[in-house]
PDB file of C-alpha atoms in Angstrom:
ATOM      1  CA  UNK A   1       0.000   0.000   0.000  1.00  0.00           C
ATOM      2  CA  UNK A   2       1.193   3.411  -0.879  1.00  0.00           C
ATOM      3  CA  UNK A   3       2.070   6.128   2.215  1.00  0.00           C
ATOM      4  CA  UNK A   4      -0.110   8.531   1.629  1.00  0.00           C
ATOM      5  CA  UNK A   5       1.631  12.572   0.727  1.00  0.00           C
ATOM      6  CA  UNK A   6       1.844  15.177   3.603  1.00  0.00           C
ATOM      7  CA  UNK A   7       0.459  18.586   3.021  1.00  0.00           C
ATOM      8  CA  UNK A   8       3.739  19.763   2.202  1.00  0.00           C
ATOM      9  CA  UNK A   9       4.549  17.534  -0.596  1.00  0.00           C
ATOM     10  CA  UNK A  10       0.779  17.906  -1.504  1.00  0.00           C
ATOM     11  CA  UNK A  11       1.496  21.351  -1.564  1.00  0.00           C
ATOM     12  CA  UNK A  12       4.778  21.300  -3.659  1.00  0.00           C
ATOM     13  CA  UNK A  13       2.940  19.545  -6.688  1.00  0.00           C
ATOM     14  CA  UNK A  14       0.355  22.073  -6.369  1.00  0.00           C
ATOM     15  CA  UNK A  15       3.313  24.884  -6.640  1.00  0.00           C
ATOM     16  CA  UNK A  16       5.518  23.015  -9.132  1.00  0.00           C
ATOM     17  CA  UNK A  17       2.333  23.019 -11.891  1.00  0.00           C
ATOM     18  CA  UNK A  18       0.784  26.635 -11.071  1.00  0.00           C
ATOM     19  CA  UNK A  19       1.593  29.563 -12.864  1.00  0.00           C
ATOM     20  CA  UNK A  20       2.655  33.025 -12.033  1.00  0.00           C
ATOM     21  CA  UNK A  21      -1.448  34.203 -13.176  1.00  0.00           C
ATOM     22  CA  UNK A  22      -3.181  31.015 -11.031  1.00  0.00           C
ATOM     23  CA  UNK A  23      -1.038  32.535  -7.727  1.00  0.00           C
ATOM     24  CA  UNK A  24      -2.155  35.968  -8.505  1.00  0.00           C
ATOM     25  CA  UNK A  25      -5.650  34.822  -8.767  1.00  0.00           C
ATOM     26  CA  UNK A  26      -5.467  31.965  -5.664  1.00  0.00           C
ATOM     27  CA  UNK A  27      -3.572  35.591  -3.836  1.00  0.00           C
ATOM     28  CA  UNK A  28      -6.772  37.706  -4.232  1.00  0.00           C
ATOM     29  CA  UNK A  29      -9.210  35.439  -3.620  1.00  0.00           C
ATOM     30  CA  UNK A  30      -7.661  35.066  -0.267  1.00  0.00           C
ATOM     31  CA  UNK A  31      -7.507  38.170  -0.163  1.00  0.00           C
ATOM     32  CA  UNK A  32     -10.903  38.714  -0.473  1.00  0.00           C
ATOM     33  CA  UNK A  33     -11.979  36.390   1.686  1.00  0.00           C
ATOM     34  CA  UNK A  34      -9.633  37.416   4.238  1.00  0.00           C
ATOM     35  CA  UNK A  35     -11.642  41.108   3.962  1.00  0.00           C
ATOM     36  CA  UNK A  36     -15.028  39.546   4.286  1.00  0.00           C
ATOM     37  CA  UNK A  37     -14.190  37.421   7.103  1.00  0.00           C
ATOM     38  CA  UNK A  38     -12.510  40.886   8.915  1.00  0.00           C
ATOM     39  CA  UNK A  39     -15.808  42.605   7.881  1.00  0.00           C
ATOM     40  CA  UNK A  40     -17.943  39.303   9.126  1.00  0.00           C
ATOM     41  CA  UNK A  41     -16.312  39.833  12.800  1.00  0.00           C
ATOM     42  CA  UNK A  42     -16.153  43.495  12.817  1.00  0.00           C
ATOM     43  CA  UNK A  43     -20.024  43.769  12.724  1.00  0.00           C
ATOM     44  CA  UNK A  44     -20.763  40.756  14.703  1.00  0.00           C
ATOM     45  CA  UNK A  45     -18.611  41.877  17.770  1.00  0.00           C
ATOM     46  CA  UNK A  46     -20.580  45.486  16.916  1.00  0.00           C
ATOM     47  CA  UNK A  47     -23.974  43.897  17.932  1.00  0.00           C
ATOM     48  CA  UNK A  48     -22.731  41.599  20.720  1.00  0.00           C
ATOM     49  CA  UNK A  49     -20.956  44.704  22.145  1.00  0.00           C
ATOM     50  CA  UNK A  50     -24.212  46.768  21.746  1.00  0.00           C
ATOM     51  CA  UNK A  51     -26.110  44.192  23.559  1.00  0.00           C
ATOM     52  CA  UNK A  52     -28.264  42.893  20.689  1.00  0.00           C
ATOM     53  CA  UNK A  53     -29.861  39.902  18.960  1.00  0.00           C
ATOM     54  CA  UNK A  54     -29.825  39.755  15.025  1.00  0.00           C
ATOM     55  CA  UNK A  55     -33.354  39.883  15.177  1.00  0.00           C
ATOM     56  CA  UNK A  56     -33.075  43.522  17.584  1.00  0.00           C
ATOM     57  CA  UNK A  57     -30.632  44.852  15.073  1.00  0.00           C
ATOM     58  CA  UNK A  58     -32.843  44.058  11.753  1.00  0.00           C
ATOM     59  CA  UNK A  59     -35.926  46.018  13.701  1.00  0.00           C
ATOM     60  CA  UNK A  60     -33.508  49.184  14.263  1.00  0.00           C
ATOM     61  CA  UNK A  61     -31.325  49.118  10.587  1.00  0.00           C
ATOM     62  CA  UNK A  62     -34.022  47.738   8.446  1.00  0.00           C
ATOM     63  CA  UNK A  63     -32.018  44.860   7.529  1.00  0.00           C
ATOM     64  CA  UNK A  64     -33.111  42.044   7.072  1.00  0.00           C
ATOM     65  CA  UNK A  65     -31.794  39.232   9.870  1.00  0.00           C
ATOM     66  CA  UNK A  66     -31.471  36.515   7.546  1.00  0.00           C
ATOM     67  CA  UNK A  67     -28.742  39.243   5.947  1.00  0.00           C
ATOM     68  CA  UNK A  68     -27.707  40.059   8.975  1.00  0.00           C
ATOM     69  CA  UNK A  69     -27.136  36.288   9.326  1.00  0.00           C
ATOM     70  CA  UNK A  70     -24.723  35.928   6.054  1.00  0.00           C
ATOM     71  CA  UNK A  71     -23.052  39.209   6.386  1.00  0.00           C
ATOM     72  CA  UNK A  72     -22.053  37.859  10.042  1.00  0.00           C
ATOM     73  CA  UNK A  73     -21.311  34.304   8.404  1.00  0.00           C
ATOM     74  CA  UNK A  74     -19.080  36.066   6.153  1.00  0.00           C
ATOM     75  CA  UNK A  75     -21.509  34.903   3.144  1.00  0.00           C
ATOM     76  CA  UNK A  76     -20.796  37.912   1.145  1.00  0.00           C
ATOM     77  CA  UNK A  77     -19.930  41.460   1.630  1.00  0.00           C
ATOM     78  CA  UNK A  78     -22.480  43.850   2.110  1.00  0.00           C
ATOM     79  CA  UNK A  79     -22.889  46.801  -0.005  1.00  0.00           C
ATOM     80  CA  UNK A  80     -21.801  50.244   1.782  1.00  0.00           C
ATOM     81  CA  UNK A  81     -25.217  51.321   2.370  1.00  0.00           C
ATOM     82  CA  UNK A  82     -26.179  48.647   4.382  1.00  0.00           C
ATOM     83  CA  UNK A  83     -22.575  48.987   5.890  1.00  0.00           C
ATOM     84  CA  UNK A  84     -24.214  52.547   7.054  1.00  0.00           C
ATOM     85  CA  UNK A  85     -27.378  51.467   7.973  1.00  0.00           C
ATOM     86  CA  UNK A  86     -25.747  48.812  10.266  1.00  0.00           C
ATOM     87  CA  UNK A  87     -23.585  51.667  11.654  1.00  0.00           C
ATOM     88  CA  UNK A  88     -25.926  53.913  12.949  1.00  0.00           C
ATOM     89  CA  UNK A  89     -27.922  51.557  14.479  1.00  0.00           C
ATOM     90  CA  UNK A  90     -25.223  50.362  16.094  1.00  0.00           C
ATOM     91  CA  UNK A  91     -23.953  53.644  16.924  1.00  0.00           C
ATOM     92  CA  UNK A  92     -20.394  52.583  15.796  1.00  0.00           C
ATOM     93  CA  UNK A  93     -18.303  53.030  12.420  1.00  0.00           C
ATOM     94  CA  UNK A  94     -16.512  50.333  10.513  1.00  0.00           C
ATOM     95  CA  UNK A  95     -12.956  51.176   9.000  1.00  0.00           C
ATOM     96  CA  UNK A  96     -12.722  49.148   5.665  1.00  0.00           C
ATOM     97  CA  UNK A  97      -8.943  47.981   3.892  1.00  0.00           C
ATOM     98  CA  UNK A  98      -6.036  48.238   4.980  1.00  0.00           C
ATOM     99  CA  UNK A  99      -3.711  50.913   7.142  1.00  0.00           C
ATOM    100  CA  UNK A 100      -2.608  52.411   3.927  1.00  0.00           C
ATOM    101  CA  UNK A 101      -6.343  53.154   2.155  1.00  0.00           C
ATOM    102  CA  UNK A 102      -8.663  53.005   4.616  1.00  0.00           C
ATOM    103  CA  UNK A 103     -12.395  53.678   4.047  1.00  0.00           C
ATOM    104  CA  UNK A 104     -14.169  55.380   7.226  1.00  0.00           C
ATOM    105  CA  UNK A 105     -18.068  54.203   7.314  1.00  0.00           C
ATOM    106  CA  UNK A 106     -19.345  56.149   9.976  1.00  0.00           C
ATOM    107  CA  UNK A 107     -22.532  55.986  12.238  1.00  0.00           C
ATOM    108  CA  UNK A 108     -24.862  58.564  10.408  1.00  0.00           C
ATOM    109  CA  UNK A 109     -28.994  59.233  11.711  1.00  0.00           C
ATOM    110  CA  UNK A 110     -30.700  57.317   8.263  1.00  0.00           C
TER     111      UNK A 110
END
């Protein structure tokens, strides 16, 4: 019976037959991902920190919670207005990217 491969050497094929385009793409999908999750958490630890259910915050944004849900699941990423909406009734502002570009949303009265 053959050993199976570690990760590493799983890894290593992977590498060896990828081109310089396929780790661009595999880099900002990560990337991406990496944002949504950050985003995901950010407004999550907003509503536990304000005290609130999903179902509270939907009633005081106007969001729907089953979006509430998959923007907290890190389903997708939200467009900015809801980004405001969620930040004034929250009472709180999100900072979006990175140290170098960042985009303030800030708690406005919708």
């Amino acid at each position: 019976m053959k050993k199976p491969k570690t990760f590493d050497e799983i890894g290593a094929e992977v590498l060896a037959r990828s081109t310089p385009e396929s780790l661009d793409a595999a880099d900002a999908f990560i990337g991406e991902a990496t944002r949504i999750i950050d985003l995901a958490l950010a407004v999550r630890d907003a509503r536990i920190a304000a005290n609130l259910t999903q179902a509270e915050l939907s009633k005081i944004s106007g969001i729907t919670q089953a979006e509430i849900s998959r923007i907290e699941g890190a389903k997708y990423a939200p467009r900015v207005g809801t980004l405001f909406k969620l930040a004034s009734a929250l009472d709180t502002g999100f900072l979006i990217g990175n140290t170098q570009t960042p985009i303030r949303v800030p708690a406005l009265t919708i």
